[in-house]
mmCIF file of C-alpha atoms in Angstrom:
data_model
loop_
_atom_site.group_PDB
_atom_site.id
_atom_site.type_symbol
_atom_site.label_atom_id
_atom_site.label_comp_id
_atom_site.label_asym_id
_atom_site.label_seq_id
_atom_site.Cartn_x
_atom_site.Cartn_y
_atom_site.Cartn_z
ATOM 1 C CA MET A 1 55.547 109.100 118.544
ATOM 2 C CA ASP A 2 55.439 106.944 115.259
ATOM 3 C CA PHE A 3 54.519 103.582 116.094
ATOM 4 C CA GLN A 4 55.212 100.284 113.934
ATOM 5 C CA ALA A 5 54.049 97.279 113.229
ATOM 6 C CA GLY A 6 56.747 95.587 112.832
ATOM 7 C CA ILE A 7 57.379 95.490 116.774
ATOM 8 C CA LEU A 8 55.017 92.751 116.723
ATOM 9 C CA GLN A 9 54.873 89.252 115.964
ATOM 10 C CA ASP A 10 52.655 87.625 112.550
ATOM 11 C CA GLY A 11 49.385 86.979 114.308
ATOM 12 C CA SER A 12 49.471 88.213 117.432
ATOM 13 C CA PRO A 13 46.221 89.270 119.744
ATOM 14 C CA MET A 14 48.745 93.209 119.581
ATOM 15 C CA GLU A 15 48.907 92.766 115.244
ATOM 16 C CA SER A 16 44.647 92.040 114.863
ATOM 17 C CA LEU A 17 44.234 95.480 118.027
ATOM 18 C CA GLU A 18 46.374 97.361 115.456
ATOM 19 C CA LYS A 19 44.546 96.593 112.373
ATOM 20 C CA GLN A 20 40.767 97.687 114.228
ATOM 21 C CA LEU A 21 42.803 101.714 115.769
ATOM 22 C CA ILE A 22 42.776 102.370 112.175
ATOM 23 C CA CYS A 23 40.910 105.041 110.830
ATOM 24 C CA PRO A 24 39.867 103.998 106.968
ATOM 25 C CA ILE A 25 41.049 108.089 106.269
ATOM 26 C CA CYS A 26 44.481 109.230 106.868
ATOM 27 C CA LEU A 27 45.376 105.025 107.897
ATOM 28 C CA GLU A 28 47.057 105.614 110.880
ATOM 29 C CA MET A 29 46.012 105.252 114.592
ATOM 30 C CA PHE A 30 43.257 107.107 115.875
ATOM 31 C CA SER A 31 43.863 109.922 116.654
ATOM 32 C CA LYS A 32 42.073 111.515 119.397
ATOM 33 C CA PRO A 33 39.293 113.034 119.907
ATOM 34 C CA VAL A 34 37.729 109.788 118.249
ATOM 35 C CA VAL A 35 34.427 110.233 117.147
ATOM 36 C CA ILE A 36 31.885 107.636 116.678
ATOM 37 C CA LEU A 37 29.285 107.547 113.765
ATOM 38 C CA PRO A 38 25.499 106.521 113.882
ATOM 39 C CA CYS A 39 26.861 103.341 111.965
ATOM 40 C CA GLN A 40 29.404 102.795 114.824
ATOM 41 C CA HIS A 41 31.924 102.905 113.164
ATOM 42 C CA ASN A 42 35.311 105.552 114.378
ATOM 43 C CA LEU A 43 36.633 107.636 112.896
ATOM 44 C CA CYS A 44 39.171 110.880 113.409
ATOM 45 C CA ARG A 45 37.411 113.883 114.265
ATOM 46 C CA LYS A 46 40.519 115.486 111.602
ATOM 47 C CA CYS A 47 39.171 112.779 108.407
ATOM 48 C CA ALA A 48 35.749 113.027 109.246
ATOM 49 C CA ASN A 49 35.771 117.084 109.058
ATOM 50 C CA ASP A 50 37.766 116.902 106.073
ATOM 51 C CA VAL A 51 35.370 113.850 104.359
ATOM 52 C CA PHE A 52 32.467 116.927 105.864
ATOM 53 C CA GLN A 53 33.936 119.737 104.447
ATOM 54 C CA ALA A 54 35.014 117.170 101.458
ATOM 55 C CA ALA A 55 31.249 117.035 100.919
ATOM 56 C CA ASN A 56 28.840 119.803 101.628
ATOM 57 C CA PRO A 57 32.283 122.964 100.211
ATOM 58 C CA TYR A 58 29.706 125.040 101.287
ATOM 59 C CA TRP A 59 29.171 124.257 104.985
ATOM 60 C CA GLN A 60 30.899 127.387 106.823
ATOM 61 C CA SER A 61 29.261 130.404 104.712
ATOM 62 C CA ARG A 62 25.840 129.568 105.964
ATOM 63 C CA GLY A 63 25.447 130.050 108.698
ATOM 64 C CA SER A 64 24.569 127.851 112.341
ATOM 65 C CA VAL A 65 21.399 128.502 112.052
ATOM 66 C CA ILE A 66 21.589 126.349 108.827
ATOM 67 C CA PRO A 67 21.270 122.359 109.399
ATOM 68 C CA GLY A 68 24.598 120.795 109.575
ATOM 69 C CA GLY A 69 24.836 119.369 106.391
ATOM 70 C CA ARG A 70 25.977 115.300 106.064
ATOM 71 C CA PHE A 71 28.434 112.852 104.330
ATOM 72 C CA ARG A 72 28.787 109.227 103.863
ATOM 73 C CA CYS A 73 30.833 106.559 105.923
ATOM 74 C CA PRO A 74 34.135 105.280 104.634
ATOM 75 C CA SER A 75 33.483 102.264 105.305
ATOM 76 C CA CYS A 76 30.034 101.134 105.484
ATOM 77 C CA ARG A 77 28.394 104.490 103.206
ATOM 78 C CA HIS A 78 25.629 104.711 105.696
ATOM 79 C CA GLU A 79 24.073 108.239 105.187
ATOM 80 C CA VAL A 80 24.953 110.536 108.450
ATOM 81 C CA LEU A 81 23.243 113.534 109.464
ATOM 82 C CA LEU A 82 24.210 116.068 110.972
ATOM 83 C CA ASP A 83 23.407 119.009 113.172
ATOM 84 C CA ARG A 84 24.281 122.878 112.816
ATOM 85 C CA HIS A 85 27.467 121.895 115.106
ATOM 86 C CA GLY A 86 28.787 119.603 111.792
ATOM 87 C CA VAL A 87 31.571 116.951 112.801
ATOM 88 C CA TYR A 88 31.567 118.003 116.298
ATOM 89 C CA GLY A 89 28.144 117.538 117.540
ATOM 90 C CA LEU A 90 29.738 113.473 116.950
ATOM 91 C CA GLN A 91 30.200 111.984 119.965
ATOM 92 C CA ARG A 92 33.195 110.995 121.477
ATOM 93 C CA ASN A 93 33.998 106.815 121.202
ATOM 94 C CA LEU A 94 35.899 107.750 124.740
ATOM 95 C CA LEU A 95 36.693 103.793 124.800
ATOM 96 C CA VAL A 96 38.662 103.571 121.385
ATOM 97 C CA GLU A 97 41.040 106.817 123.140
ATOM 98 C CA ASN A 98 40.382 104.378 126.092
ATOM 99 C CA ILE A 99 42.720 101.304 124.362
ATOM 100 C CA ILE A 100 44.864 103.101 122.101
ATOM 101 C CA ASP A 101 46.031 104.926 125.209
ATOM 102 C CA ILE A 102 46.529 101.311 126.175
ATOM 103 C CA TYR A 103 48.332 99.296 123.094
ATOM 104 C CA LYS A 104 50.145 102.060 122.876
ATOM 105 C CA GLN A 105 52.381 101.566 125.576
ATOM 106 C CA GLU A 106 52.651 98.191 125.562
ATOM 107 C CA CYS A 107 53.607 99.148 121.658
ATOM 108 C CA SER A 108 56.245 101.473 123.512
ATOM 109 C CA SER A 109 58.036 98.621 125.001
ATOM 110 C CA ARG A 110 58.366 96.366 123.310
ATOM 111 C CA PRO A 111 61.673 96.544 121.239
ATOM 112 C CA LEU A 112 62.419 96.569 117.573
ATOM 113 C CA LYS A 113 63.702 92.906 115.578
ATOM 114 C CA LYS A 114 66.552 92.739 113.890
ATOM 115 C CA GLY A 115 66.414 92.080 110.630
ATOM 116 C CA GLU A 116 62.833 93.738 110.297
ATOM 117 C CA HIS A 117 64.679 97.748 108.671
ATOM 118 C CA PRO A 118 65.538 96.287 104.357
ATOM 119 C CA MET A 119 69.072 96.778 104.165
ATOM 120 C CA CYS A 120 71.458 98.691 101.473
ATOM 121 C CA LYS A 121 72.268 96.313 98.696
ATOM 122 C CA GLU A 122 75.680 97.377 98.842
ATOM 123 C CA HIS A 123 76.562 98.019 101.920
ATOM 124 C CA GLU A 124 75.177 94.636 103.448
ATOM 125 C CA ASP A 125 75.564 95.335 106.620
ATOM 126 C CA GLU A 126 74.767 98.956 106.322
ATOM 127 C CA ARG A 127 71.224 99.979 106.883
ATOM 128 C CA ILE A 128 69.006 101.982 104.480
ATOM 129 C CA ASN A 129 68.736 105.260 106.546
ATOM 130 C CA ILE A 130 68.375 108.307 104.218
ATOM 131 C CA TYR A 131 66.874 109.823 101.228
ATOM 132 C CA CYS A 132 68.658 110.565 98.551
ATOM 133 C CA VAL A 133 66.986 113.759 96.815
ATOM 134 C CA THR A 134 69.230 114.306 93.599
ATOM 135 C CA CYS A 135 68.584 110.358 93.145
ATOM 136 C CA GLU A 136 64.627 110.570 95.021
ATOM 137 C CA VAL A 137 65.626 106.817 96.991
ATOM 138 C CA PRO A 138 66.495 105.484 99.663
ATOM 139 C CA THR A 139 70.132 104.645 100.454
ATOM 140 C CA CYS A 140 72.751 103.907 103.488
ATOM 141 C CA SER A 141 75.205 106.907 105.047
ATOM 142 C CA MET A 142 78.032 104.753 103.412
ATOM 143 C CA CYS A 143 76.550 105.345 100.542
ATOM 144 C CA LYS A 144 76.104 108.826 101.168
ATOM 145 C CA VAL A 145 79.925 108.277 101.892
ATOM 146 C CA PHE A 146 82.364 106.288 100.116
ATOM 147 C CA GLY A 147 79.821 105.486 97.581
ATOM 148 C CA ALA A 148 77.383 106.156 93.904
ATOM 149 C CA HIS A 149 75.427 109.594 96.443
ATOM 150 C CA LYS A 150 78.677 110.538 98.299
ATOM 151 C CA ASP A 151 77.925 114.025 95.771
ATOM 152 C CA CYS A 152 74.267 113.497 96.078
ATOM 153 C CA GLU A 153 71.395 116.675 98.305
ATOM 154 C CA VAL A 154 70.340 113.320 101.393
ATOM 155 C CA ALA A 155 68.316 114.414 103.815
ATOM 156 C CA PRO A 156 67.186 112.100 107.375
ATOM 157 C CA LEU A 157 64.709 109.807 106.148
ATOM 158 C CA GLN A 158 62.291 110.077 108.273
ATOM 159 C CA THR A 159 61.521 113.445 107.124
ATOM 160 C CA ILE A 160 60.352 111.919 103.094
ATOM 161 C CA PHE A 161 58.450 108.936 104.869
ATOM 162 C CA GLN A 162 55.643 111.228 106.894
ATOM 163 C CA GLY A 163 56.139 113.670 103.959
ATOM 164 C CA GLN A 164 55.396 111.723 100.886
ATOM 165 C CA LYS A 165 53.298 109.600 103.730
ATOM 166 C CA THR A 166 50.752 112.718 104.714
ATOM 167 C CA GLU A 167 50.591 112.946 100.686
ATOM 168 C CA LEU A 168 50.055 109.571 99.358
ATOM 169 C CA ASN A 169 47.073 109.866 102.304
ATOM 170 C CA ASN A 170 45.640 114.043 100.761
ATOM 171 C CA CYS A 171 45.443 111.321 97.368
ATOM 172 C CA ILE A 172 43.942 108.884 99.546
ATOM 173 C CA SER A 173 40.923 111.003 100.391
ATOM 174 C CA MET A 174 41.005 112.998 96.796
ATOM 175 C CA LEU A 175 40.104 109.750 95.660
ATOM 176 C CA VAL A 176 36.889 109.314 98.287
ATOM 177 C CA ALA A 177 35.447 112.112 97.549
ATOM 178 C CA GLY A 178 36.012 112.148 93.432
ATOM 179 C CA ASN A 179 34.855 108.356 93.653
ATOM 180 C CA ASP A 180 31.646 109.710 95.321
ATOM 181 C CA ARG A 181 30.875 112.803 93.466
ATOM 182 C CA ILE A 182 31.326 110.524 89.884
ATOM 183 C CA GLN A 183 28.581 107.658 91.771
ATOM 184 C CA THR A 184 26.223 110.676 91.994
ATOM 185 C CA ILE A 185 26.489 111.302 88.540
ATOM 186 C CA ILE A 186 25.935 107.636 87.741
ATOM 187 C CA SER A 187 22.902 107.862 89.931
ATOM 188 C CA GLN A 188 22.302 111.026 87.743
ATOM 189 C CA LEU A 189 23.008 109.363 84.570
ATOM 190 C CA GLU A 190 20.665 106.018 85.262
ATOM 191 C CA ASP A 191 17.626 108.921 86.802
ATOM 192 C CA SER A 192 18.429 110.736 83.335
ATOM 193 C CA CYS A 193 17.353 107.018 81.412
ATOM 194 C CA GLN A 194 14.186 106.263 83.534
ATOM 195 C CA SER A 195 13.280 109.649 82.704
ATOM 196 C CA THR A 196 13.498 109.565 78.909
ATOM 197 C CA GLU A 197 11.556 106.366 78.563
ATOM 198 C CA GLU A 198 9.222 107.373 80.739
ATOM 199 C CA ASN A 199 8.429 110.618 78.737
ATOM 200 C CA SER A 200 9.287 108.978 74.894
ATOM 201 C CA GLU A 201 5.827 106.020 76.076
ATOM 202 C CA ALA A 202 4.170 109.215 77.212
ATOM 203 C CA ALA A 203 4.886 110.518 74.003
ATOM 204 C CA LYS A 204 4.178 107.102 72.281
ATOM 205 C CA ARG A 205 0.567 107.095 74.044
ATOM 206 C CA GLU A 206 0.180 111.021 73.062
ATOM 207 C CA LEU A 207 0.692 110.826 69.663
ATOM 208 C CA CYS A 208 -1.807 106.975 69.220
ATOM 209 C CA ALA A 209 -4.234 109.239 70.983
ATOM 210 C CA ARG A 210 -4.452 112.497 67.776
ATOM 211 C CA PHE A 211 -2.941 109.397 65.294
ATOM 212 C CA ASP A 212 -6.545 106.526 66.282
ATOM 213 C CA ALA A 213 -8.726 110.052 65.368
ATOM 214 C CA LEU A 214 -8.436 110.563 62.465
ATOM 215 C CA ALA A 215 -9.024 108.330 59.036
ATOM 216 C CA ALA A 216 -7.007 105.796 57.631
ATOM 217 C CA LEU A 217 -5.008 107.976 55.437
ATOM 218 C CA LEU A 218 -2.198 109.250 58.156
ATOM 219 C CA GLU A 219 -1.299 105.960 60.170
ATOM 220 C CA GLU A 220 1.042 105.679 57.361
ATOM 221 C CA LYS A 221 3.000 108.387 59.389
ATOM 222 C CA LYS A 222 1.755 107.421 62.414
ATOM 223 C CA ALA A 223 4.153 104.623 61.832
ATOM 224 C CA GLU A 224 6.705 106.501 60.909
ATOM 225 C CA LEU A 225 6.561 109.250 63.615
ATOM 226 C CA LEU A 226 6.315 106.617 66.379
ATOM 227 C CA GLN A 227 9.719 104.101 64.449
ATOM 228 C CA ARG A 228 11.627 108.491 64.473
ATOM 229 C CA ILE A 229 10.283 108.988 68.548
ATOM 230 C CA SER A 230 12.075 105.373 68.766
ATOM 231 C CA GLN A 231 14.997 105.762 66.942
ATOM 232 C CA GLU A 232 16.135 109.411 69.229
ATOM 233 C CA GLN A 233 15.177 107.202 71.734
ATOM 234 C CA ALA A 234 17.263 103.969 70.929
ATOM 235 C CA ASP A 235 20.157 107.093 70.255
ATOM 236 C CA LYS A 236 19.299 108.676 73.074
ATOM 237 C CA THR A 237 19.337 106.205 76.580
ATOM 238 C CA ALA A 238 22.085 104.133 74.026
ATOM 239 C CA PHE A 239 24.776 107.640 74.584
ATOM 240 C CA ILE A 240 23.261 107.668 78.424
ATOM 241 C CA GLN A 241 23.830 104.363 78.912
ATOM 242 C CA SER A 242 27.294 104.634 77.650
ATOM 243 C CA LEU A 243 28.069 107.345 79.466
ATOM 244 C CA ILE A 244 27.141 105.322 82.520
ATOM 245 C CA CYS A 245 29.585 102.902 81.450
ATOM 246 C CA GLN A 246 32.142 105.130 80.311
ATOM 247 C CA TYR A 247 32.097 106.223 85.002
ATOM 248 C CA LYS A 248 31.839 102.841 85.809
ATOM 249 C CA GLU A 249 34.326 102.127 84.400
ATOM 250 C CA GLN A 250 36.728 104.992 85.599
ATOM 251 C CA LEU A 251 34.509 104.640 88.689
ATOM 252 C CA GLU A 252 36.947 101.279 88.506
ATOM 253 C CA LYS A 253 39.857 102.014 88.017
ATOM 254 C CA SER A 254 39.904 104.825 90.443
ATOM 255 C CA SER A 255 38.515 101.354 93.401
ATOM 256 C CA ARG A 256 41.404 99.408 92.275
ATOM 257 C CA LEU A 257 44.031 102.051 92.290
ATOM 258 C CA VAL A 258 42.139 103.582 95.472
ATOM 259 C CA GLU A 259 42.882 99.977 97.379
ATOM 260 C CA THR A 260 46.227 100.024 96.307
ATOM 261 C CA ALA A 261 46.934 103.023 97.681
ATOM 262 C CA ILE A 262 45.679 102.004 100.348
ATOM 263 C CA GLN A 263 47.961 98.441 101.170
ATOM 264 C CA ALA A 264 50.888 100.520 100.414
ATOM 265 C CA ALA A 265 50.030 103.481 103.118
ATOM 266 C CA GLU A 266 49.352 100.374 105.463
ATOM 267 C CA GLU A 267 53.418 99.850 105.137
ATOM 268 C CA THR A 268 54.588 101.074 108.388
ATOM 269 C CA GLY A 269 58.259 100.730 107.384
ATOM 270 C CA GLY A 270 59.908 104.528 105.731
ATOM 271 C CA ALA A 271 62.308 102.782 103.378
ATOM 272 C CA ALA A 272 60.120 100.052 102.256
ATOM 273 C CA PHE A 273 57.453 102.087 102.114
ATOM 274 C CA LEU A 274 59.264 104.900 99.742
ATOM 275 C CA MET A 275 61.253 102.490 98.525
ATOM 276 C CA ASN A 276 57.486 102.719 95.492
ATOM 277 C CA ALA A 277 55.294 105.484 97.215
ATOM 278 C CA LYS A 278 56.538 108.512 94.026
ATOM 279 C CA GLN A 279 54.896 106.139 91.580
ATOM 280 C CA LEU A 280 52.613 105.280 93.223
ATOM 281 C CA ILE A 281 51.553 109.071 93.952
ATOM 282 C CA LYS A 282 52.411 110.208 90.707
ATOM 283 C CA THR A 283 49.842 107.479 88.797
ATOM 284 C CA ILE A 284 46.547 108.534 91.596
ATOM 285 C CA VAL A 285 47.386 112.704 90.911
ATOM 286 C CA GLU A 286 47.404 110.956 86.962
ATOM 287 C CA ALA A 287 44.350 109.176 87.522
ATOM 288 C CA SER A 288 42.797 112.465 88.680
ATOM 289 C CA LYS A 289 43.660 114.646 86.186
ATOM 290 C CA GLY A 290 42.724 112.052 83.693
ATOM 291 C CA GLY A 291 40.069 113.671 80.527
ATOM 292 C CA ARG A 292 37.190 114.790 81.157
ATOM 293 C CA LEU A 293 33.484 112.746 80.590
ATOM 294 C CA ASP A 294 31.049 113.719 78.132
ATOM 295 C CA LYS A 295 27.184 114.677 80.691
ATOM 296 C CA ILE A 296 24.265 115.190 79.578
ATOM 297 C CA GLU A 297 22.562 118.188 78.727
ATOM 298 C CA GLN A 298 19.848 119.838 81.436
ATOM 299 C CA GLY A 299 16.591 118.896 79.520
ATOM 300 C CA TYR A 300 18.694 116.045 77.244
ATOM 301 C CA GLU A 301 15.675 113.377 77.937
ATOM 302 C CA SER A 302 13.021 115.601 77.507
ATOM 303 C CA MET A 303 10.860 114.446 73.845
ATOM 304 C CA ASP A 304 9.267 117.638 73.826
ATOM 305 C CA ALA A 305 10.087 117.807 70.725
ATOM 306 C CA PHE A 306 8.162 114.441 68.867
ATOM 307 C CA SER A 307 4.857 116.699 69.824
ATOM 308 C CA VAL A 308 2.513 117.444 67.037
ATOM 309 C CA SER A 309 -0.382 118.814 66.340
ATOM 310 C CA LEU A 310 -3.443 117.445 64.020
ATOM 311 C CA ASP A 311 -6.377 120.493 64.533
ATOM 312 C CA HIS A 312 -5.801 121.080 61.832
ATOM 313 C CA LEU A 313 -6.125 117.848 59.847
ATOM 314 C CA THR A 314 -9.018 117.397 61.807
ATOM 315 C CA GLU A 315 -11.300 119.888 61.086
ATOM 316 C CA ALA A 316 -9.895 119.329 57.128
ATOM 317 C CA VAL A 317 -11.431 115.839 57.611
ATOM 318 C CA HIS A 318 -14.630 116.993 59.675
ATOM 319 C CA ALA A 319 -15.472 119.783 56.469
ATOM 320 C CA LEU A 320 -15.000 116.808 54.055
ATOM 321 C CA ASP A 321 -18.437 115.894 52.368
ATOM 322 C CA PHE A 322 -20.056 114.088 49.231
ATOM 323 C CA ASP A 323 -18.116 116.169 45.954
ATOM 324 C CA SER A 324 -17.980 114.906 42.858
ATOM 325 C CA ALA A 325 -14.988 112.771 42.322
ATOM 326 C CA GLU A 326 -12.548 115.074 40.906
ATOM 327 C CA GLU A 327 -13.222 117.299 43.699
ATOM 328 C CA ASP A 328 -12.715 114.554 45.585
ATOM 329 C CA GLU A 329 -9.356 113.067 43.632
ATOM 330 C CA GLU A 330 -8.067 117.261 44.285
ATOM 331 C CA TYR A 331 -8.713 117.565 48.403
ATOM 332 C CA PHE A 332 -6.711 114.639 49.321
ATOM 333 C CA ASP A 333 -3.557 115.083 46.535
ATOM 334 C CA GLY A 334 -3.342 118.154 48.519
ATOM 335 C CA GLU A 335 -4.131 116.594 52.166
ATOM 336 C CA GLU A 336 -0.794 114.293 51.181
ATOM 337 C CA GLU A 337 0.790 117.325 49.608
ATOM 338 C CA GLU A 338 -0.248 119.209 53.412
ATOM 339 C CA VAL A 339 1.085 115.853 55.936
ATOM 340 C CA GLY A 340 3.979 115.244 53.654
ATOM 341 C CA GLU A 341 5.375 119.304 55.145
#
């Protein structure tokens, strides 16, 4: 049975209770069995299993001897570790299930208030009670018989309501899973940025150690190569930081869209919900199919390309001796050409 919040008075204790009995995944009242997470938040077991499967897509093929995996609580982001039984190893919250039973019994005895159902604009005394499949709008029976929708195909309002609400809930779950993946990519990018900076500093120290052992002839070359590493570091970190900003912007847009979708999903009236649901679902699907952002290649943060071997130059410096001024001049000219190469 579908219990609507509209049958309760605004601000009543029962309405406050209902808000506490809404699953953060399906946005419906908890369905049995209700499981309680280690962080003390509750989920429908089916919804918990959906979140778990999204975070562990290959879990079923691993076998029962391997630990069950993990996922994050959709309410507080606390990481939930599961054993080999998966979500079936979570404890049932019998107290919440009993409260839901009592709540439903109370709600079933309350009649629907007059005036809370949307009315047809063309026929003011007619409720909106059917859905025009052809025009994709909710309408009333008089519009079907005598009005603008008399030649259209219609369907029961509740059928379309349940179908589109289920589709919207699936879209919300898809967005939540997508946000988790984006957050993982952002963390990886931030780690890569830090590794790039650390590797850059290590390359600088190694280069300084090599050049400090050489004569003043190599000082200018040392400064030039340091500048190249710094420029490469700046280019790479700037690129990674730009990616982080892009992913954060996408995450922020997606989060706002999730909030909008959740607010729409909380609408309990079928007609009022259907007036905006289709466009909202279309927006979510388009956002989910949006352009893919760039990623960095494996080893992008490496600075190994800036490793310089100066052994041959060190040997050449050790080989210097007191020769004639003319021979010394020719020797150093050759060294400058070699360093340039």
